[in-house]
Coordinates of C-alpha atoms in Angstrom, one line a residue:
M239 CA 6.1 -42.3 3.7
P240 CA 5.0 -39.1 1.9
G241 CA 5.1 -39.4 -1.9
K242 CA 6.6 -37.2 -4.4
P243 CA 4.4 -35.2 -6.8
A244 CA 4.2 -36.3 -10.4
K245 CA 6.4 -34.4 -12.8
T246 CA 4.7 -31.9 -15.0
D247 CA 5.7 -30.1 -18.1
S248 CA 6.7 -26.6 -17.0
S249 CA 6.5 -23.6 -19.4
V250 CA 9.1 -21.9 -17.2
A251 CA 11.5 -24.9 -17.8
R252 CA 10.8 -24.6 -21.5
R253 CA 11.7 -20.9 -21.5
V254 CA 14.9 -21.6 -19.6
Q255 CA 15.9 -24.2 -22.1
A256 CA 15.0 -21.8 -25.0
N257 CA 17.2 -19.1 -23.5
R258 CA 20.1 -21.4 -23.2
R259 CA 19.6 -22.5 -26.8
L260 CA 19.4 -18.8 -27.9
V261 CA 22.7 -18.0 -26.3
R262 CA 24.4 -21.1 -27.6
D263 CA 23.0 -21.2 -31.2
G264 CA 21.9 -17.6 -31.9
A265 CA 18.4 -16.3 -32.8
A266 CA 16.3 -18.2 -35.3
T267 CA 13.7 -16.5 -37.5
E268 CA 10.8 -17.4 -35.3
D269 CA 12.7 -15.9 -32.3
V270 CA 13.2 -12.6 -34.1
D271 CA 9.5 -12.5 -35.2
R272 CA 8.3 -13.0 -31.6
A273 CA 10.6 -10.3 -30.4
K274 CA 9.4 -7.9 -33.1
A275 CA 5.8 -8.6 -32.2
R276 CA 6.3 -7.9 -28.6
L277 CA 8.8 -5.1 -28.5
D278 CA 6.4 -2.4 -29.9
G279 CA 4.1 -3.1 -27.0
V280 CA 6.9 -3.0 -24.4
L281 CA 8.2 0.3 -25.7
A282 CA 4.8 1.8 -25.6
A283 CA 4.0 0.6 -22.1
Y284 CA 7.4 1.2 -20.4
P285 CA 7.0 4.2 -18.1
G286 CA 9.7 6.8 -18.8
L287 CA 9.9 6.0 -22.5
A288 CA 8.3 8.7 -24.7
A289 CA 6.7 8.8 -28.1
G290 CA 9.2 8.1 -30.8
S291 CA 10.6 5.0 -29.2
C292 CA 10.7 2.4 -31.9
F293 CA 12.9 -0.2 -33.7
D294 CA 14.0 -0.6 -37.3
A295 CA 15.8 -3.2 -39.4
D296 CA 19.4 -2.1 -39.9
G297 CA 21.3 -4.2 -42.4
D298 CA 21.8 -7.6 -40.8
G299 CA 20.5 -6.4 -37.5
F300 CA 18.2 -3.8 -35.8
T301 CA 18.4 -0.4 -34.3
V302 CA 16.2 0.2 -31.2
T303 CA 15.6 3.9 -30.5
C304 CA 14.5 4.7 -26.9
V305 CA 13.3 8.3 -26.3
Y306 CA 13.1 9.4 -22.7
G307 CA 10.4 11.4 -20.9
P308 CA 11.2 14.0 -18.2
G309 CA 11.9 13.5 -14.5
D310 CA 12.8 10.4 -12.5
L311 CA 10.9 7.9 -14.7
G312 CA 12.8 9.0 -17.8
R313 CA 16.1 8.9 -15.8
A314 CA 15.3 5.3 -14.6
A315 CA 14.3 4.2 -18.1
A316 CA 17.6 5.6 -19.6
L317 CA 19.6 3.7 -16.9
A318 CA 17.7 0.5 -17.7
V319 CA 18.3 0.7 -21.4
D320 CA 22.0 1.3 -20.9
F321 CA 22.3 -1.6 -18.5
I322 CA 20.4 -4.0 -20.8
A323 CA 22.4 -2.9 -23.9
A324 CA 25.6 -3.7 -22.1
R325 CA 24.2 -6.9 -20.7
V326 CA 23.4 -8.3 -24.1
G327 CA 26.6 -7.0 -25.7
A328 CA 25.0 -4.5 -28.0
S329 CA 26.6 -1.1 -29.0
S330 CA 24.7 2.0 -28.0
E331 CA 24.9 5.8 -28.5
S332 CA 23.3 7.9 -25.8
G333 CA 22.3 11.5 -26.0
P334 CA 20.5 13.7 -23.4
D335 CA 17.0 12.5 -24.4
A336 CA 17.5 9.3 -26.3
T337 CA 19.6 6.2 -26.8
R338 CA 20.1 4.2 -30.0
V339 CA 21.0 0.6 -29.5
R340 CA 22.4 -1.3 -32.5
C341 CA 21.8 -5.1 -32.2
S342 CA 22.5 -8.3 -34.0
P343 CA 19.4 -10.5 -34.3
T344 CA 20.4 -12.4 -31.2
E345 CA 21.1 -9.2 -29.2
F346 CA 17.8 -7.8 -30.4
V347 CA 15.9 -10.8 -29.1
R348 CA 17.7 -10.7 -25.7
F349 CA 17.3 -6.9 -25.5
Q350 CA 13.5 -7.1 -25.8
H351 CA 13.4 -10.0 -23.4
Y352 CA 15.2 -8.0 -20.6
L353 CA 13.2 -4.8 -21.3
Y354 CA 10.1 -6.8 -21.0
Y355 CA 11.4 -8.5 -17.8
G356 CA 11.9 -5.1 -16.2
S357 CA 8.5 -3.7 -17.3
E358 CA 5.0 -3.9 -15.7
L359 CA 3.7 -6.2 -18.5
Q360 CA 4.9 -9.5 -16.9
V361 CA 3.6 -8.8 -13.3
A362 CA 0.1 -8.6 -11.9
A363 CA -1.6 -5.5 -10.6
R364 CA -3.2 -4.8 -7.3
P365 CA -5.1 -1.7 -6.0
V366 CA -2.9 0.9 -4.5
A367 CA -3.5 1.0 -0.7
R368 CA -2.0 2.0 2.5
L369 CA -1.1 -0.2 5.5
S370 CA -3.6 0.2 8.3
R371 CA -1.8 -2.2 10.6
T372 CA 1.4 -4.2 10.9
P373 CA 1.4 -7.0 8.2
L374 CA 1.1 -10.5 9.6
P375 CA 4.5 -11.6 8.1
T376 CA 6.2 -8.7 9.8
L377 CA 4.8 -9.8 13.2
L378 CA 5.9 -13.4 12.5
G379 CA 9.3 -12.1 11.4
G380 CA 9.6 -10.0 14.5
A381 CA 8.9 -12.9 16.8
L382 CA 11.3 -15.2 15.0
G383 CA 14.0 -12.5 14.7
T384 CA 13.7 -11.8 18.4
F385 CA 14.0 -15.5 19.4
T386 CA 17.0 -15.8 17.1
C387 CA 18.6 -12.7 18.6
D388 CA 18.0 -14.0 22.1
Y389 CA 19.6 -17.3 21.1
D390 CA 22.6 -15.6 19.6
R391 CA 23.2 -13.5 22.7
A392 CA 22.9 -16.6 24.9
R393 CA 25.2 -18.8 22.7
V394 CA 27.9 -16.2 22.7
E395 CA 27.9 -16.3 26.5
E396 CA 27.9 -20.1 26.6
G397 CA 30.3 -20.8 23.8
D398 CA 30.5 -23.7 21.3
V399 CA 26.8 -23.5 20.5
P400 CA 25.9 -23.6 16.7
Q401 CA 23.7 -21.1 15.0
L402 CA 20.0 -21.7 15.3
P403 CA 19.5 -22.3 11.6
A404 CA 22.6 -24.7 11.5
W405 CA 21.0 -26.7 14.2
A406 CA 17.5 -26.6 12.8
N407 CA 18.4 -27.2 9.2
V408 CA 21.3 -29.7 9.5
L409 CA 22.5 -31.0 12.8
R410 CA 18.9 -31.7 14.1
V411 CA 18.1 -34.2 11.3
I412 CA 21.2 -36.4 11.4
D413 CA 20.8 -39.9 12.9
P414 CA 23.3 -41.3 15.4
E415 CA 24.3 -43.9 12.9
G416 CA 24.6 -41.3 10.1
T417 CA 22.3 -40.0 7.4
D418 CA 22.4 -40.0 3.6
Q419 CA 23.1 -36.5 2.5
Q420 CA 20.1 -36.7 0.1
D421 CA 17.9 -37.5 3.1
I422 CA 19.1 -34.3 4.9
V423 CA 17.5 -32.3 2.0
R424 CA 14.1 -33.9 2.6
R425 CA 14.2 -34.0 6.4
A426 CA 15.2 -30.4 6.7
V427 CA 13.2 -29.3 3.6
V428 CA 16.0 -27.2 2.2
A429 CA 17.5 -27.0 -1.3
K430 CA 20.2 -29.4 -2.2
R431 CA 22.7 -26.5 -2.7
I432 CA 22.0 -25.3 0.9
A433 CA 22.5 -28.8 2.4
R434 CA 25.6 -29.3 0.4
I435 CA 27.2 -26.0 1.4
A436 CA 26.2 -26.4 5.1
V437 CA 27.5 -29.9 5.3
Q438 CA 30.8 -28.9 3.7
R439 CA 31.3 -26.0 6.1
L440 CA 30.3 -27.9 9.2
E441 CA 32.6 -30.7 8.2
R442 CA 35.5 -28.1 8.0
R443 CA 34.5 -27.0 11.5
G444 CA 34.9 -30.6 12.8
Q445 CA 31.2 -31.1 13.6
L446 CA 30.5 -33.5 10.7
V447 CA 32.3 -36.2 8.7
V448 CA 31.2 -37.5 5.4
E449 CA 31.9 -41.1 4.4
A450 CA 31.2 -42.9 1.1
R451 CA 29.2 -46.1 1.9
A452 CA 27.8 -48.8 -0.2
V453 CA 24.0 -49.1 -0.1
P454 CA 22.3 -52.4 -0.8
G455 CA 20.3 -52.4 -4.0
R456 CA 21.9 -49.1 -5.1
R457 CA 24.6 -48.4 -7.6
G458 CA 27.7 -46.6 -6.4
K459 CA 28.2 -45.3 -2.9
A460 CA 26.1 -42.8 -0.9
R461 CA 27.5 -39.8 0.9
T462 CA 26.7 -40.6 4.5
V463 CA 26.9 -37.7 7.0
L464 CA 27.8 -38.5 10.6
L465 CA 28.1 -36.3 13.7
T466 CA 31.5 -36.1 15.3
D467 CA 31.7 -36.1 19.1
Q468 CA 32.1 -32.3 18.7
G469 CA 29.0 -32.1 16.5
A470 CA 26.9 -34.3 18.8
A471 CA 27.9 -32.1 21.8
A472 CA 27.1 -28.9 19.7
R473 CA 23.7 -30.3 18.8
A474 CA 22.9 -31.1 22.4
R475 CA 23.8 -27.6 23.5
A476 CA 21.6 -26.1 20.8
E477 CA 18.6 -28.2 21.9
A478 CA 19.1 -27.3 25.5
L479 CA 19.4 -23.6 24.7
V480 CA 16.2 -23.7 22.7
E481 CA 14.4 -25.3 25.6
T482 CA 15.9 -22.7 28.0
L483 CA 14.8 -19.8 25.8
Q484 CA 11.3 -21.2 25.4
H485 CA 11.0 -21.3 29.2
D486 CA 12.4 -17.7 29.4
W487 CA 9.8 -16.6 26.9
R488 CA 7.1 -17.9 29.2
Q489 CA 8.5 -15.7 32.0
R490 CA 8.8 -12.8 29.6
F491 CA 5.5 -12.9 27.8
G492 CA 3.4 -15.0 30.2
D493 CA 2.2 -18.6 30.0
G494 CA -1.2 -17.5 28.5
A495 CA 0.4 -15.6 25.6
I496 CA 2.8 -18.4 24.7
D497 CA 0.1 -21.0 24.9
R498 CA -2.2 -19.0 22.6
L499 CA 0.7 -18.4 20.2
R500 CA 1.7 -22.0 20.1
D501 CA -2.0 -23.1 19.5
A502 CA -2.5 -20.6 16.8
L503 CA 0.8 -21.5 15.0
A504 CA 0.1 -25.2 15.3
G505 CA -3.4 -24.8 13.9
V506 CA -1.9 -23.3 10.7
V507 CA 1.0 -25.8 10.5
D508 CA -1.2 -28.8 10.9
R509 CA -3.2 -27.8 7.9
L510 CA -0.3 -27.1 5.6
P511 CA -0.1 -29.6 2.7
I512 CA 3.7 -29.8 2.7
E513 CA 6.5 -29.7 5.2
L514 CA 8.5 -26.5 5.5
P515 CA 12.0 -25.8 7.1
H516 CA 12.3 -25.6 10.9
H517 CA 14.2 -22.3 10.3
V518 CA 13.1 -20.4 7.3
T519 CA 16.0 -20.3 4.8
G520 CA 16.7 -19.2 1.3
Y521 CA 17.0 -21.4 -1.8
G522 CA 20.7 -20.5 -2.2
E523 CA 23.4 -18.3 -0.9
G524 CA 22.2 -15.5 -3.2
D525 CA 18.5 -16.4 -3.4
P526 CA 16.3 -15.5 -0.4
S527 CA 13.2 -17.2 -1.7
V528 CA 11.9 -20.3 0.1
T529 CA 11.3 -22.5 -2.9
G530 CA 13.6 -21.1 -5.5
G531 CA 11.3 -19.7 -8.2
D532 CA 9.1 -21.5 -10.6
Y533 CA 11.2 -23.8 -12.8
H534 CA 8.6 -26.4 -11.8
A535 CA 5.1 -25.0 -12.2
E536 CA 2.6 -25.0 -9.3
Q537 CA 0.4 -28.1 -9.1
P538 CA -3.1 -26.9 -7.8
G539 CA -3.8 -30.3 -6.3
P540 CA -5.1 -31.1 -3.8
P541 CA -2.6 -31.1 -2.2
R542 CA -1.4 -27.8 -3.7
I543 CA 2.3 -28.0 -4.5
P544 CA 3.9 -24.6 -4.9
A545 CA 6.1 -23.7 -7.8
H546 CA 9.7 -24.5 -7.0
G547 CA 13.3 -24.7 -8.2
Q548 CA 15.0 -27.9 -9.4
E549 CA 16.7 -28.5 -6.1
W550 CA 13.9 -27.8 -3.6
P551 CA 12.3 -30.9 -2.2
V552 CA 8.6 -31.4 -2.0
V553 CA 7.7 -33.3 1.2
L554 CA 4.1 -34.0 1.8
R555 CA 2.9 -33.7 5.4
E556 CA 2.1 -37.0 7.1
P557 CA -1.7 -37.3 7.7
G558 CA -2.6 -36.8 11.4
S559 CA 0.7 -35.1 12.2
D560 CA 0.6 -32.8 15.3
A561 CA 2.7 -29.7 15.3
R562 CA 2.2 -28.8 18.9
A563 CA 5.3 -30.6 20.0
L564 CA 7.6 -28.6 17.7
P565 CA 9.9 -25.9 19.1
L566 CA 8.5 -22.4 18.9
P567 CA 11.0 -21.2 16.3
A568 CA 10.1 -24.1 14.1
L569 CA 6.4 -23.2 14.3
L570 CA 7.1 -19.5 13.5
S571 CA 9.4 -20.4 10.6
Q572 CA 6.9 -22.8 9.0
V573 CA 4.1 -20.3 9.1
L574 CA 6.3 -17.5 7.9
A575 CA 7.6 -19.7 5.0
A576 CA 4.0 -20.6 4.1
F577 CA 3.1 -16.9 3.9
A578 CA 6.2 -16.1 1.8
I579 CA 5.3 -18.9 -0.6
D580 CA 1.7 -17.6 -1.0
Y581 CA 3.1 -14.1 -1.5
D582 CA 5.8 -15.2 -4.0
R583 CA 3.2 -17.1 -6.2
E584 CA 1.7 -13.7 -7.1
R585 CA 4.9 -12.7 -8.9
L586 CA 5.1 -9.3 -7.3
G587 CA 8.7 -9.1 -6.2
G588 CA 8.7 -11.7 -3.5
L589 CA 8.0 -11.2 0.2
N590 CA 11.6 -10.9 1.3
R591 CA 12.7 -8.6 -1.5
T592 CA 9.6 -6.3 -1.3
S593 CA 9.1 -6.0 2.4
N594 CA 12.8 -5.4 3.3
F595 CA 13.8 -3.3 0.3
L596 CA 11.6 -2.5 -2.7
R597 CA 8.8 -0.8 -0.8
F598 CA 11.3 1.8 0.4
V599 CA 12.6 2.8 -3.0
G600 CA 10.7 5.8 -4.2
D601 CA 10.3 7.0 -7.7
D602 CA 13.1 9.5 -7.0
G603 CA 15.4 6.7 -5.9
M604 CA 17.6 6.3 -2.9
A605 CA 21.3 6.7 -2.3
L606 CA 23.4 3.6 -3.1
E607 CA 24.6 3.5 0.5
Q608 CA 21.1 3.0 1.8
A609 CA 20.3 0.5 -1.0
Q610 CA 23.4 -1.5 0.0
T611 CA 22.2 -1.6 3.6
L612 CA 18.6 -2.5 2.8
G613 CA 19.0 -4.6 -0.3
R614 CA 22.7 -5.5 -0.6
V615 CA 22.9 -3.5 -3.9
S616 CA 26.5 -2.9 -4.8
G617 CA 26.2 -0.9 -8.1
N618 CA 28.3 -3.4 -10.0
G619 CA 25.4 -4.9 -11.9
K620 CA 25.9 -8.4 -10.3
T621 CA 23.8 -8.3 -7.1
L622 CA 20.4 -9.9 -6.9
H623 CA 18.3 -6.8 -7.4
E624 CA 20.4 -5.6 -10.3
R625 CA 20.6 -8.9 -12.1
H626 CA 16.8 -9.3 -11.8
L627 CA 16.2 -5.7 -13.0
D628 CA 14.5 -4.7 -9.8
V629 CA 16.6 -1.6 -9.7
V630 CA 19.0 0.3 -11.9
V631 CA 22.0 2.3 -10.5
E632 CA 23.7 5.4 -11.8
P633 CA 27.1 4.9 -13.3
G634 CA 30.2 6.2 -11.4
R635 CA 33.1 5.1 -9.3
P636 CA 32.5 1.9 -7.2
R637 CA 33.1 3.7 -3.9
D638 CA 30.7 6.5 -4.7
M639 CA 27.9 5.7 -2.3
T640 CA 25.9 8.8 -3.3
R641 CA 24.9 7.4 -6.6
R642 CA 21.2 7.0 -7.0
V643 CA 19.3 3.7 -7.2
Y644 CA 16.0 3.8 -9.1
P645 CA 13.2 1.2 -9.3
T646 CA 12.2 -0.3 -12.6
P647 CA 8.5 -0.4 -13.5
K648 CA 8.0 -3.9 -12.2
S649 CA 9.4 -3.0 -8.9
R650 CA 7.3 0.1 -8.6
R651 CA 4.3 -2.1 -9.2
A652 CA 5.5 -4.6 -6.6
R653 CA 6.1 -1.7 -4.1
D654 CA 2.6 -0.3 -4.7
A655 CA 0.9 -3.7 -4.5
Y656 CA 2.5 -4.7 -1.2
P657 CA -0.1 -3.2 1.3
H658 CA -3.0 -4.7 -0.6
L659 CA -1.4 -8.1 -1.2
V660 CA -0.4 -8.8 2.4
T661 CA -3.9 -7.9 3.5
E662 CA -5.4 -10.0 0.7
I663 CA -3.4 -13.1 1.7
E664 CA -4.2 -12.8 5.4
E665 CA -7.9 -12.5 4.6
G666 CA -7.6 -15.6 2.4
W667 CA -5.8 -17.4 5.2
A668 CA -8.8 -16.8 7.5
G669 CA -10.9 -18.8 5.1
T670 CA -8.3 -21.5 4.7
Y671 CA -7.0 -21.9 8.3
G672 CA -10.0 -20.6 10.3
E673 CA -10.2 -18.5 13.4
G674 CA -6.6 -19.3 14.4
V675 CA -5.3 -16.6 12.0
A676 CA -7.1 -13.8 13.9
A677 CA -5.9 -15.3 17.2
L678 CA -2.4 -15.4 15.8
R679 CA -2.4 -11.8 14.9
A680 CA -4.0 -10.8 18.2
V681 CA -1.3 -12.5 20.3
L682 CA 1.6 -11.3 18.2
E683 CA 0.3 -7.8 18.4
T684 CA 0.3 -8.0 22.2
M685 CA 3.8 -9.3 22.2
S686 CA 5.3 -7.1 19.6
N687 CA 6.2 -4.2 21.9
Q688 CA 8.8 -6.5 23.5
F689 CA 10.3 -7.7 20.2
D690 CA 13.8 -6.5 19.4
A691 CA 14.1 -3.1 17.8
D692 CA 15.5 -2.5 14.3
L693 CA 14.7 -6.0 13.0
P694 CA 14.1 -6.4 9.3
D695 CA 10.5 -7.1 8.3
Y696 CA 11.6 -10.5 7.0
P697 CA 14.5 -12.4 8.6
D698 CA 17.9 -12.8 6.9
T699 CA 17.5 -16.3 5.3
N700 CA 21.0 -16.5 3.9
G701 CA 23.4 -15.0 6.4
W702 CA 23.8 -18.1 8.5
I703 CA 25.3 -20.0 5.5
H704 CA 27.9 -17.2 5.1
R705 CA 28.7 -17.1 8.8
L706 CA 29.5 -20.9 8.9
W707 CA 32.9 -20.0 7.6
H708 CA 33.9 -18.2 10.8
D709 CA 31.1 -18.6 13.4

């Protein structure tokens, strides 16, 4: 059986613990000293903040003065400062050209942390470039999205067929005699939270039951997941539909194209050091990333283990495994997930967030209505892109969809780096995975004119979980 990687001391984990301690216990002298040492540099480097931006000791706390430059960058900086001040609980006084933020020591430390987090200082840089051809992950996403749309159209006609991700990520991996819920996580290669939510919702739909069973040599009882008769029938219908669609694709694209596609995809998958999900999925309901961030730092290996969240399983690929027998959507998903992981490790916005949303947000912003469509930005400060300071939103009434949404400095850098970075990764893949990468691009380009129109560049990795309530 594949082994688990050895645990490593993660600087990210230490920072998470330090932030929890800061919120719980308040700022210590060394926290304040670090914040003071860094904030001058952040204020000087933050686009849209002008000369005169500074901070001073003010009694038992601090006053941070932010002076704004002209134009869209100054407007975006002002929105970011107001958002961060409210987030840390500091009081602020805003004028037409400046804001004064009065902070306690703890608020001061947190204020500089978030301003730094939204700045360019904590993200890498790439040369500004233009796309000369469709990015490889967009081609992969188009193929997977088209197959999924074909599947959804067919299952509506047939009835009682589960979603493709629900089959691939849950129903497919359950043994006839039942499977420990913890084993579902590793078999499907999805985060514990995704497996837990999916099992719960499929149980409510009558396709699964969960029993507490004693396990020899193990304390307590394990949660064993079993297919009901309804669930077994649903799984069989899903498997049959995938087979039917794979046959249909041969009729649609030609045997030669599908054989070349499968060979190129399998050539990449067989060389991946770790297993990846059979339908690319997010780390959580609100987190579209594959591995869930970098709480655990990357292990360079070999084999290289990507940075990942606490609940994402690392499953090493069995030596000599042959991916050619896998269903086509599983091959597409694993290659796309591998590209997303390589993109996300560069800390430039993440492939999902950048390709589907950030690269379309200009310095002059976009209307909230469009940002809601592309990035699910609501303007309430709680959505993914707002919480992570990817964008800032003009204040106003919740239903006012004309409010402008502006990128923060780190998102402008992510946006501008996207064309170069997708090209850089694909060129690196050619060295890692061989000639199959060029063959993969070539066959996807010939097929792409028959992909569904208006698909996102990167598939929706979270929607299937939400749809389990009513699908």
